[in-house]
Coordinates of C-alpha atoms and ligand atoms in Angstrom, one line a residue:
M7 CA 44.3 162.0 110.7
N8 CA 41.4 161.3 113.0
C9 CA 43.2 162.8 116.0
Y10 CA 43.1 166.2 114.4
V11 CA 40.2 168.6 113.8
P12 CA 40.6 171.2 111.1
V13 CA 39.5 174.8 111.9
I14 CA 38.7 177.0 109.0
G15 CA 37.7 180.7 108.6
L16 CA 37.1 182.4 105.3
E17 CA 37.8 186.0 104.1
I18 CA 35.7 186.6 100.9
H19 CA 36.0 189.6 98.7
I20 CA 33.2 190.4 96.4
Q21 CA 33.4 192.9 93.6
L22 CA 30.3 195.0 93.6
A23 CA 28.3 195.1 90.4
L24 CA 28.5 198.9 90.1
K25 CA 29.2 201.2 87.2
H26 CA 31.6 203.4 89.2
K27 CA 34.6 202.7 91.5
M28 CA 34.5 203.0 95.3
F29 CA 35.9 206.5 95.6
A30 CA 36.3 207.7 92.0
P31 CA 33.8 208.3 89.1
E32 CA 35.4 206.1 86.4
N33 CA 33.9 203.0 85.1
F34 CA 35.2 199.5 85.4
H35 CA 34.5 196.4 83.5
F36 CA 36.3 193.1 83.3
G37 CA 38.5 192.5 80.2
A38 CA 39.0 196.2 79.2
I39 CA 42.3 197.2 77.6
P40 CA 44.8 197.5 80.5
N41 CA 45.3 201.0 82.1
T42 CA 42.4 202.6 80.2
L43 CA 40.0 202.7 83.2
T44 CA 42.0 204.8 85.7
S45 CA 41.9 208.3 87.0
A46 CA 44.1 210.7 89.0
I47 CA 41.9 209.9 92.0
S48 CA 42.4 206.1 91.7
L49 CA 46.1 206.7 91.1
A50 CA 46.3 209.0 94.1
H51 CA 47.8 212.0 92.4
P52 CA 48.5 214.8 94.8
G53 CA 45.6 217.2 95.3
T54 CA 42.9 214.7 94.4
L55 CA 40.2 213.7 96.8
P56 CA 38.2 210.4 97.2
T57 CA 34.4 210.6 97.5
V58 CA 32.3 207.6 98.7
N59 CA 30.1 205.8 96.1
K60 CA 26.7 205.8 97.9
K61 CA 25.5 202.9 95.8
A62 CA 28.4 200.7 97.3
V63 CA 27.1 201.6 100.7
D64 CA 23.6 200.6 99.7
Y65 CA 24.9 197.2 98.6
A66 CA 26.9 196.7 101.8
I67 CA 23.8 197.5 103.9
C68 CA 21.8 195.1 101.7
L69 CA 24.1 192.2 102.3
G70 CA 24.3 193.0 106.0
L71 CA 20.5 193.0 106.3
A72 CA 20.3 189.7 104.4
C73 CA 22.8 188.2 106.9
G74 CA 21.1 189.7 110.0
S75 CA 24.2 191.8 110.8
K76 CA 24.1 194.9 112.9
I77 CA 24.6 198.0 110.6
T78 CA 27.0 200.6 111.9
H79 CA 25.8 204.2 111.9
E80 CA 29.1 206.0 112.1
N81 CA 31.4 204.7 109.5
Y82 CA 35.0 205.8 109.2
F83 CA 37.4 204.7 106.4
A84 CA 41.0 203.9 107.2
R85 CA 44.2 203.7 105.4
K86 CA 45.9 200.3 105.3
N87 CA 49.5 201.1 104.5
Y88 CA 51.7 198.6 102.7
F89 CA 54.0 198.7 99.7
Y90 CA 53.2 196.5 96.8
T91 CA 53.7 197.0 93.0
D92 CA 50.0 196.8 92.2
L93 CA 49.0 199.4 94.9
P94 CA 49.4 202.8 93.3
K95 CA 48.7 204.8 96.4
G96 CA 51.0 202.9 98.8
Y97 CA 47.9 202.3 100.9
Q98 CA 44.4 200.9 100.5
I99 CA 41.3 202.7 101.7
T100 CA 39.3 200.2 103.8
Q101 CA 37.4 200.1 107.0
D102 CA 39.2 199.1 110.2
K103 CA 37.5 199.9 113.6
T104 CA 34.0 200.6 112.2
P105 CA 33.1 197.9 109.7
I106 CA 29.7 198.7 108.2
C107 CA 28.2 195.3 109.2
V108 CA 29.0 193.6 112.4
G109 CA 28.1 189.9 113.2
G110 CA 25.3 188.2 111.3
H111 CA 25.2 184.7 109.9
I112 CA 24.4 182.7 106.8
N113 CA 22.2 179.6 106.7
Y114 CA 23.2 176.9 104.2
S115 CA 22.7 173.3 103.7
L116 CA 25.1 170.4 103.3
N117 CA 23.8 167.1 102.1
G118 CA 20.3 168.1 103.2
E119 CA 21.5 169.1 106.7
D120 CA 20.8 172.7 107.8
K121 CA 24.0 174.6 108.9
V122 CA 24.8 178.1 110.1
L123 CA 28.0 180.0 109.8
N124 CA 28.5 183.2 111.9
L125 CA 30.1 186.2 110.4
I126 CA 32.6 188.5 112.2
R127 CA 32.2 191.5 109.9
I128 CA 31.6 192.8 106.5
H129 CA 33.4 196.0 105.5
M130 CA 33.8 198.2 102.4
E131 CA 37.1 198.7 100.7
E132 CA 38.8 199.4 97.3
D133 CA 40.6 196.9 95.2
A134 CA 44.2 197.0 94.1
G135 CA 45.5 196.8 90.5
K136 CA 46.5 193.5 89.0
M137 CA 49.8 192.0 88.1
V138 CA 49.8 190.3 84.7
Y139 CA 52.5 187.7 84.1
D140 CA 53.6 187.3 80.5
N141 CA 54.8 183.8 80.1
V142 CA 56.5 184.4 76.7
S143 CA 58.7 187.4 77.7
S144 CA 58.6 186.6 81.4
D145 CA 57.7 190.3 82.0
V146 CA 55.5 191.3 84.8
R147 CA 53.0 194.0 83.8
I148 CA 50.7 196.0 85.9
D149 CA 47.1 196.9 85.0
F150 CA 45.6 199.6 87.2
N151 CA 42.1 199.3 85.8
R152 CA 41.0 197.4 88.9
A153 CA 42.6 199.8 91.3
G154 CA 39.8 201.5 93.2
V155 CA 37.0 199.1 92.3
A156 CA 34.4 198.7 95.1
L157 CA 34.7 195.6 97.2
L158 CA 33.1 194.1 100.2
E159 CA 35.1 191.8 102.5
I160 CA 33.2 189.2 104.4
V161 CA 35.0 187.7 107.3
T162 CA 33.6 184.5 108.9
E163 CA 34.2 183.1 112.3
P164 CA 36.6 180.1 112.3
E165 CA 33.6 177.7 112.7
I166 CA 34.1 175.6 109.5
R167 CA 35.3 172.1 110.2
S168 CA 35.7 170.6 106.7
S169 CA 36.3 171.4 103.1
D170 CA 32.8 170.3 102.2
E171 CA 31.3 172.8 104.7
A172 CA 33.5 175.6 103.2
Y173 CA 32.4 174.6 99.7
A174 CA 28.7 174.5 100.6
F175 CA 28.9 177.8 102.5
L176 CA 30.6 179.6 99.6
H177 CA 28.0 178.2 97.2
E178 CA 25.3 179.7 99.3
L179 CA 27.0 183.0 99.7
R180 CA 27.5 183.3 96.0
R181 CA 23.8 182.5 95.4
I182 CA 22.9 185.2 98.0
V183 CA 24.9 187.9 96.4
R184 CA 23.5 187.0 93.0
Y185 CA 19.9 187.1 94.3
L186 CA 20.6 190.5 95.9
G187 CA 22.1 191.6 92.5
I188 CA 25.1 193.1 94.2
C189 CA 27.8 190.9 92.6
D190 CA 27.9 188.5 89.6
G191 CA 29.7 185.9 91.8
N192 CA 32.1 184.9 89.0
M193 CA 35.2 183.4 90.6
E194 CA 37.0 182.9 87.3
N195 CA 36.9 186.6 86.6
G196 CA 37.8 187.5 90.1
S197 CA 34.5 189.1 91.1
L198 CA 34.4 186.7 94.0
R199 CA 37.6 185.7 95.7
C200 CA 38.1 183.5 98.7
D201 CA 41.1 183.5 101.0
T202 CA 41.1 180.6 103.5
N203 CA 42.5 180.5 107.0
I204 CA 43.3 177.0 108.0
S205 CA 44.6 175.4 111.2
V206 CA 44.4 172.0 112.8
M207 CA 44.2 171.1 116.4
S208 CA 44.3 167.8 118.2
K209 CA 40.8 166.5 119.0
D210 CA 41.1 167.0 122.8
S211 CA 42.6 170.5 122.6
E212 CA 40.7 173.5 123.7
E213 CA 42.8 175.9 121.8
Y214 CA 43.0 176.5 118.0
G215 CA 46.3 175.7 116.3
Q216 CA 48.5 178.1 114.3
R217 CA 46.7 179.3 111.3
V218 CA 48.0 179.6 107.7
E219 CA 46.4 181.7 105.1
V220 CA 46.0 180.3 101.6
K221 CA 45.3 182.8 98.8
N222 CA 45.0 182.8 95.0
I223 CA 42.1 180.4 94.7
N224 CA 40.2 180.9 91.5
S225 CA 37.3 178.4 91.6
M226 CA 34.9 176.8 93.9
S227 CA 36.4 173.3 93.5
N228 CA 39.9 174.7 94.1
V229 CA 38.7 176.1 97.5
K230 CA 37.9 172.6 98.4
M231 CA 41.2 171.2 97.0
A232 CA 43.3 174.0 98.7
I233 CA 41.8 173.3 102.1
E234 CA 42.2 169.6 101.9
C235 CA 45.8 169.9 100.7
E236 CA 46.7 172.4 103.5
I237 CA 45.1 170.3 106.2
A238 CA 47.1 167.3 105.1
R239 CA 50.3 169.4 105.0
Q240 CA 49.8 170.7 108.6
I241 CA 48.9 167.3 110.0
Q242 CA 52.0 165.8 108.5
L243 CA 54.1 168.6 110.0
L244 CA 52.6 168.1 113.5
Q245 CA 52.9 164.3 113.2
S246 CA 56.6 164.6 112.4
G247 CA 57.1 166.8 115.5
K248 CA 57.5 170.1 113.5
I249 CA 55.5 173.3 114.0
V250 CA 53.2 175.1 111.7
E251 CA 54.7 178.5 110.8
P252 CA 52.4 181.6 110.5
E253 CA 52.5 182.4 106.8
T254 CA 50.6 183.2 103.7
R255 CA 50.6 180.4 101.0
A256 CA 49.5 180.5 97.4
F257 CA 47.4 177.8 95.8
D258 CA 48.8 176.5 92.6
A259 CA 45.9 175.4 90.3
V260 CA 48.3 173.4 88.1
T261 CA 49.9 171.2 90.8
G262 CA 46.9 171.4 93.2
D263 CA 49.4 172.3 95.9
T264 CA 50.1 175.3 98.1
K265 CA 53.4 177.1 98.1
H266 CA 55.0 179.5 100.5
M267 CA 54.3 183.1 99.5
R268 CA 55.2 185.4 102.4
K269 CA 55.6 185.4 106.2
K270 CA 52.4 186.7 107.8
E271 CA 52.5 190.4 108.5
T272 CA 51.1 191.4 111.9
T273 CA 48.2 193.8 112.0
T274 CA 50.4 196.6 113.3
D275 CA 52.5 196.5 110.2
Y276 CA 49.7 198.1 108.2
R277 CA 49.8 201.2 110.4
Y278 CA 46.1 201.8 110.1
F279 CA 44.8 205.3 110.6
V280 CA 41.5 207.1 109.8
E281 CA 41.5 208.2 106.2
P282 CA 41.7 212.0 106.6
D283 CA 40.2 212.8 103.2
I284 CA 36.8 211.2 103.9
P285 CA 34.5 212.5 106.6
C286 CA 32.5 210.2 108.8
L287 CA 29.8 208.5 106.7
F288 CA 26.6 208.5 108.7
V289 CA 24.1 205.7 107.9
S290 CA 20.7 206.8 109.2
D291 CA 17.8 204.5 110.2
E292 CA 15.9 205.9 107.3
W293 CA 18.6 204.8 104.9
I294 CA 18.6 201.3 106.4
D295 CA 14.8 201.0 106.4
N296 CA 14.6 202.1 102.8
I297 CA 16.9 199.3 101.8
K298 CA 15.1 196.8 104.1
S299 CA 11.8 197.6 102.3
H300 CA 13.3 196.6 98.9
L301 CA 15.2 193.5 100.1
P302 CA 14.4 190.6 97.7
L303 CA 13.6 187.1 99.0
L304 CA 16.7 185.0 99.7
P305 CA 17.3 181.5 98.2
Q306 CA 16.8 179.6 101.4
V307 CA 13.6 181.6 102.2
Y308 CA 12.4 181.0 98.7
K309 CA 13.1 177.3 99.0
K310 CA 10.9 177.1 102.1
K311 CA 8.1 179.0 100.3
L312 CA 8.3 176.5 97.4
I313 CA 8.1 173.5 99.8
E314 CA 5.4 174.9 102.1
E315 CA 3.2 177.0 99.9
Y316 CA 3.7 175.4 96.5
H317 CA 4.1 171.8 97.9
L318 CA 7.2 171.0 95.9
S319 CA 9.6 168.4 97.0
E320 CA 12.9 169.4 98.7
Y321 CA 14.8 168.2 95.6
V322 CA 12.6 170.1 93.0
A323 CA 12.8 173.3 95.2
S324 CA 16.6 173.0 95.4
V325 CA 16.9 172.7 91.7
L326 CA 14.6 175.7 91.1
I327 CA 16.4 178.1 93.5
E328 CA 19.9 177.2 92.1
D329 CA 19.5 180.0 89.4
K330 CA 17.6 183.1 90.2
S331 CA 16.5 183.7 86.6
I332 CA 15.1 180.2 86.3
L333 CA 13.2 180.8 89.6
M334 CA 11.8 184.1 88.3
F335 CA 10.7 182.3 85.1
Y336 CA 9.0 179.7 87.2
E337 CA 7.3 182.3 89.3
S338 CA 5.9 184.1 86.2
L339 CA 4.6 180.8 84.8
C340 CA 2.9 180.2 88.2
S341 CA 1.1 183.5 87.8
K342 CA -0.5 182.0 84.7
I343 CA -1.0 178.3 85.7
S344 CA -2.0 177.3 89.2
D345 CA -0.8 173.7 89.0
Y346 CA 2.6 174.6 90.6
I347 CA 3.9 171.0 90.7
T348 CA 3.3 170.4 87.0
V349 CA 4.9 173.8 86.1
A350 CA 7.9 172.9 88.3
N351 CA 8.4 169.6 86.5
W352 CA 8.2 171.3 83.2
V353 CA 10.8 173.9 84.2
I354 CA 13.4 171.5 85.6
G355 CA 12.6 168.9 82.9
P356 CA 12.0 169.8 79.3
I357 CA 12.7 173.5 79.6
K358 CA 16.1 173.2 81.4
G359 CA 16.9 170.3 79.0
K360 CA 16.2 172.5 75.9
L361 CA 18.2 175.4 77.4
N362 CA 21.2 173.1 78.0
E363 CA 20.9 171.6 74.5
M364 CA 20.8 175.1 72.9
K365 CA 23.4 176.5 75.4
L366 CA 21.1 179.3 76.3
T367 CA 20.2 181.0 79.6
V368 CA 16.5 181.2 80.4
D369 CA 16.6 185.0 79.6
E370 CA 17.8 184.1 76.1
L371 CA 15.0 181.6 75.4
P372 CA 13.3 182.9 72.2
V373 CA 9.9 181.7 73.4
S374 CA 7.8 183.9 75.7
T375 CA 6.5 182.8 79.1
Q376 CA 3.0 183.1 77.7
Q377 CA 3.8 180.5 74.9
I378 CA 5.2 178.1 77.5
A379 CA 2.2 178.6 79.6
D380 CA -0.1 177.9 76.6
L381 CA 2.0 174.7 75.9
I382 CA 1.6 173.4 79.4
G383 CA -2.1 174.4 79.3
A384 CA -2.5 172.3 76.1
V385 CA -1.3 169.2 78.0
L386 CA -3.4 170.0 81.0
N387 CA -6.6 170.2 79.0
N388 CA -5.7 167.1 77.0
T389 CA -5.3 168.8 73.7
I390 CA -1.8 167.2 73.2
S391 CA 0.1 164.5 75.0
Y392 CA 3.0 165.4 77.4
S393 CA 5.5 163.6 75.2
I394 CA 4.4 165.4 72.0
A395 CA 4.3 168.7 73.9
S396 CA 7.7 168.4 75.5
Q397 CA 9.5 167.2 72.5
D398 CA 7.8 168.0 69.1
V399 CA 5.9 171.1 70.0
L400 CA 8.5 172.7 72.2
G401 CA 11.2 171.9 69.7
Y402 CA 9.2 173.5 66.8
L403 CA 8.3 176.5 68.9
V404 CA 11.9 177.4 69.7
E405 CA 12.7 177.2 66.0
H406 CA 9.6 179.2 65.1
P407 CA 9.0 181.5 68.1
E408 CA 6.7 183.7 66.0
C409 CA 4.0 180.9 65.9
S410 CA 1.4 180.5 68.6
V411 CA 1.1 177.1 70.3
Q412 CA -2.3 176.5 68.6
E413 CA -0.6 177.1 65.2
V414 CA 2.2 174.7 66.0
I415 CA -0.3 172.0 67.1
K416 CA -2.1 172.5 63.8
T417 CA 1.0 172.5 61.7
L418 CA 2.4 169.3 63.3
D419 CA -1.1 167.8 63.3
V420 CA -0.7 166.4 66.8
I421 CA -4.1 167.0 68.4
Q422 CA -4.6 164.2 70.9
D423 CA -7.3 161.7 70.2
C424 CA -9.5 161.2 73.2
D425 CA -12.2 159.3 71.4
R426 CA -12.7 156.2 73.7
D427 CA -14.6 154.2 71.2
Y428 CA -11.8 154.6 68.6
I429 CA -9.2 153.8 71.2
E430 CA -11.1 150.8 72.3
K431 CA -11.3 149.5 68.7
L432 CA -7.5 149.9 68.4
T433 CA -7.1 148.1 71.7
F434 CA -9.2 145.1 70.7
G435 CA -7.2 144.8 67.5
V436 CA -3.9 144.7 69.5
L437 CA -5.2 142.2 72.1
D438 CA -6.4 140.0 69.3
E439 CA -3.1 140.0 67.5
Y440 CA -1.2 139.3 70.7
K441 CA -3.4 136.5 72.1
N442 CA -0.5 134.5 73.6
K443 CA 0.9 137.6 75.3
V444 CA -2.5 138.4 76.8
I445 CA -2.5 134.9 78.3
E446 CA 1.0 135.4 79.7
Y447 CA -0.1 138.8 81.1
R448 CA -3.1 137.2 82.8
N449 CA -0.8 134.5 84.2
G450 CA 1.1 137.2 86.0
K451 CA 3.6 138.7 83.5
K452 CA 2.3 142.3 84.2
G453 CA 5.3 143.9 82.6
L454 CA 3.7 143.2 79.2
L455 CA 1.2 146.0 79.7
G456 CA 3.8 148.4 78.2
L457 CA 3.8 146.4 75.0
F458 CA 0.0 146.6 74.6
I459 CA 0.0 150.3 75.3
G460 CA 2.9 150.9 73.0
E461 CA 1.1 149.0 70.2
V462 CA -2.1 151.0 70.6
M463 CA -0.1 154.3 70.6
K464 CA 1.7 153.2 67.5
R465 CA -1.6 152.4 65.7
S466 CA -3.0 155.8 66.6
K467 CA 0.2 157.3 65.1
G468 CA 1.1 158.7 68.5
K469 CA -2.0 160.8 68.7
A470 CA -4.1 158.8 71.2
S471 CA -4.2 160.2 74.7
P472 CA -1.7 158.1 76.7
K473 CA -3.9 158.5 79.7
I474 CA -7.0 157.1 78.0
V475 CA -5.0 154.4 76.3
N476 CA -3.8 153.3 79.6
E477 CA -7.2 153.2 81.1
V478 CA -8.8 151.5 78.1
V479 CA -6.1 148.8 77.8
L480 CA -6.3 148.0 81.5
K481 CA -10.1 147.7 81.3
C482 CA -10.1 145.6 78.2
I483 CA -7.4 143.2 79.3
N484 CA -9.0 142.5 82.6
T485 CA -12.4 141.9 81.2
D486 CA -13.0 139.5 78.5
Ligands
ADP8 P1 43.8 189.1 109.7 O1 43.4 190.5 109.8 O2 45.2 188.8 110.1 O3 43.4 188.4 108.4 P2 41.4 188.3 111.2 O4 41.3 188.4 112.7 O5 40.7 189.2 110.4 O6 42.9 188.3 110.9 O7 41.0 186.8 110.9 C1 40.9 186.4 109.6 C2 40.3 185.0 109.5 O8 41.0 184.0 110.2 C3 38.9 184.9 110.0 O9 38.1 184.4 108.9 C4 38.9 183.9 111.1 O10 37.8 183.1 111.2 C5 40.1 183.1 110.8 N1 40.8 182.5 111.9 C6 41.2 183.1 113.0 N2 41.9 182.2 113.8 C7 41.9 181.0 113.1 C8 42.5 179.7 113.4 N3 43.2 179.5 114.5 N4 42.3 178.8 112.5 C9 41.7 179.0 111.3 N5 41.2 180.2 111.0 C10 41.3 181.2 111.9
MG9 MG1 41.7 190.0 107.6

């Protein structure tokens, strides 16, 4: 195994989050009744003409700019001819010689290490229909709803050397397209699909081995599994003196194995030619600049900002950027409270916890950002303790979002007691009752501190300020 190096390149299709198809005006949405979202254009009836969806071009430029690709000015579409049941036209409209984005790269991180993967190209194309296998009748049905839906294909250089790198890269790409708002990145619904090209070469070789394409992978973890399984299969072939055949294999999610699908067609088989029904699409500098001026911050750039400007730890920053809506929620809290670290700990702690418990996204949280800001503020100004705030008050607030934080604090009667004299009195009572423990503490059993603090808190019915209790107990126990 160690004598071989895997070489992996990915071809990723993302379905653009658009109302209309790539070259036709009808809508598409996942899960619609089969064959209800089609048109004469998508089915290529004679006499119909495709027109380019400009919004799809915007999205392609947007991704290209985010990846630092060169944007092509003169774009031609091409027909890729092949016969397949789910392809109503007998060809797919794609881009061949003039992909809209050339080159570029994506930065990602793997186990805290910064990595870069270069891209070969990103081009626009239309999707094919979908074959639906009916397990009961063993019929194969065709749904043309998806035919004509706008896609971008992202082709990477064969620079990936392990399944972990492929996984981490794909994760980052998904996050980027979600941040840009151009694709929902949902692999299970097929909005993001990843075909893998895999070869292995011996460690001292200068030349790549024969590649095999593995398709039909429907989840992030299956990408990892498919790659590992294909690497192992190729190494075994080579070790037993056999050769790796050029082919396309399909990943089987049930067995976790790959199976032969078809022999690899050569490029010339597709008989590409320029699509005669679509004139050259010219992308001007103004068009590009306009999109550039609206480009949102990308996850890795945001992470840097959180670490450098907000002084968050690498870990906290990584958790916050994971989900764009959580990050936006955090940002809007930060516009109200300037203690960014405390706010971050609230978001990744009690708030994420509450969302998980209620199975809600942050956008569905019934409580407003202002209420959460008031809640955090009430802890910062010592009105209530953190534990009361993050459990009792937050819990009550999500059940009664119509209440203000002040009202909830009053209703629950949880105003924190900061009266030092009162806390001191409680502390002396506790130290008096636990005389023996106090001696043990003074003889070095420092872990007993928690017991005294806990007792004082209990006697204040949880209302004493934990910070002041801590200070008072330490002071009283160390002085006689
Ligand atoms: P095709 O059009 O046949 O799919 P491309 O030239 O577009 O071929 O390459 C497709 C993918 O194959 C790219 O992602 C590239 O990185 C990858 N690739 C090319 N050569 C190899 C190889 N020897 N091993 C693994 N992947 C490879
Ligand atoms: Mg290709």
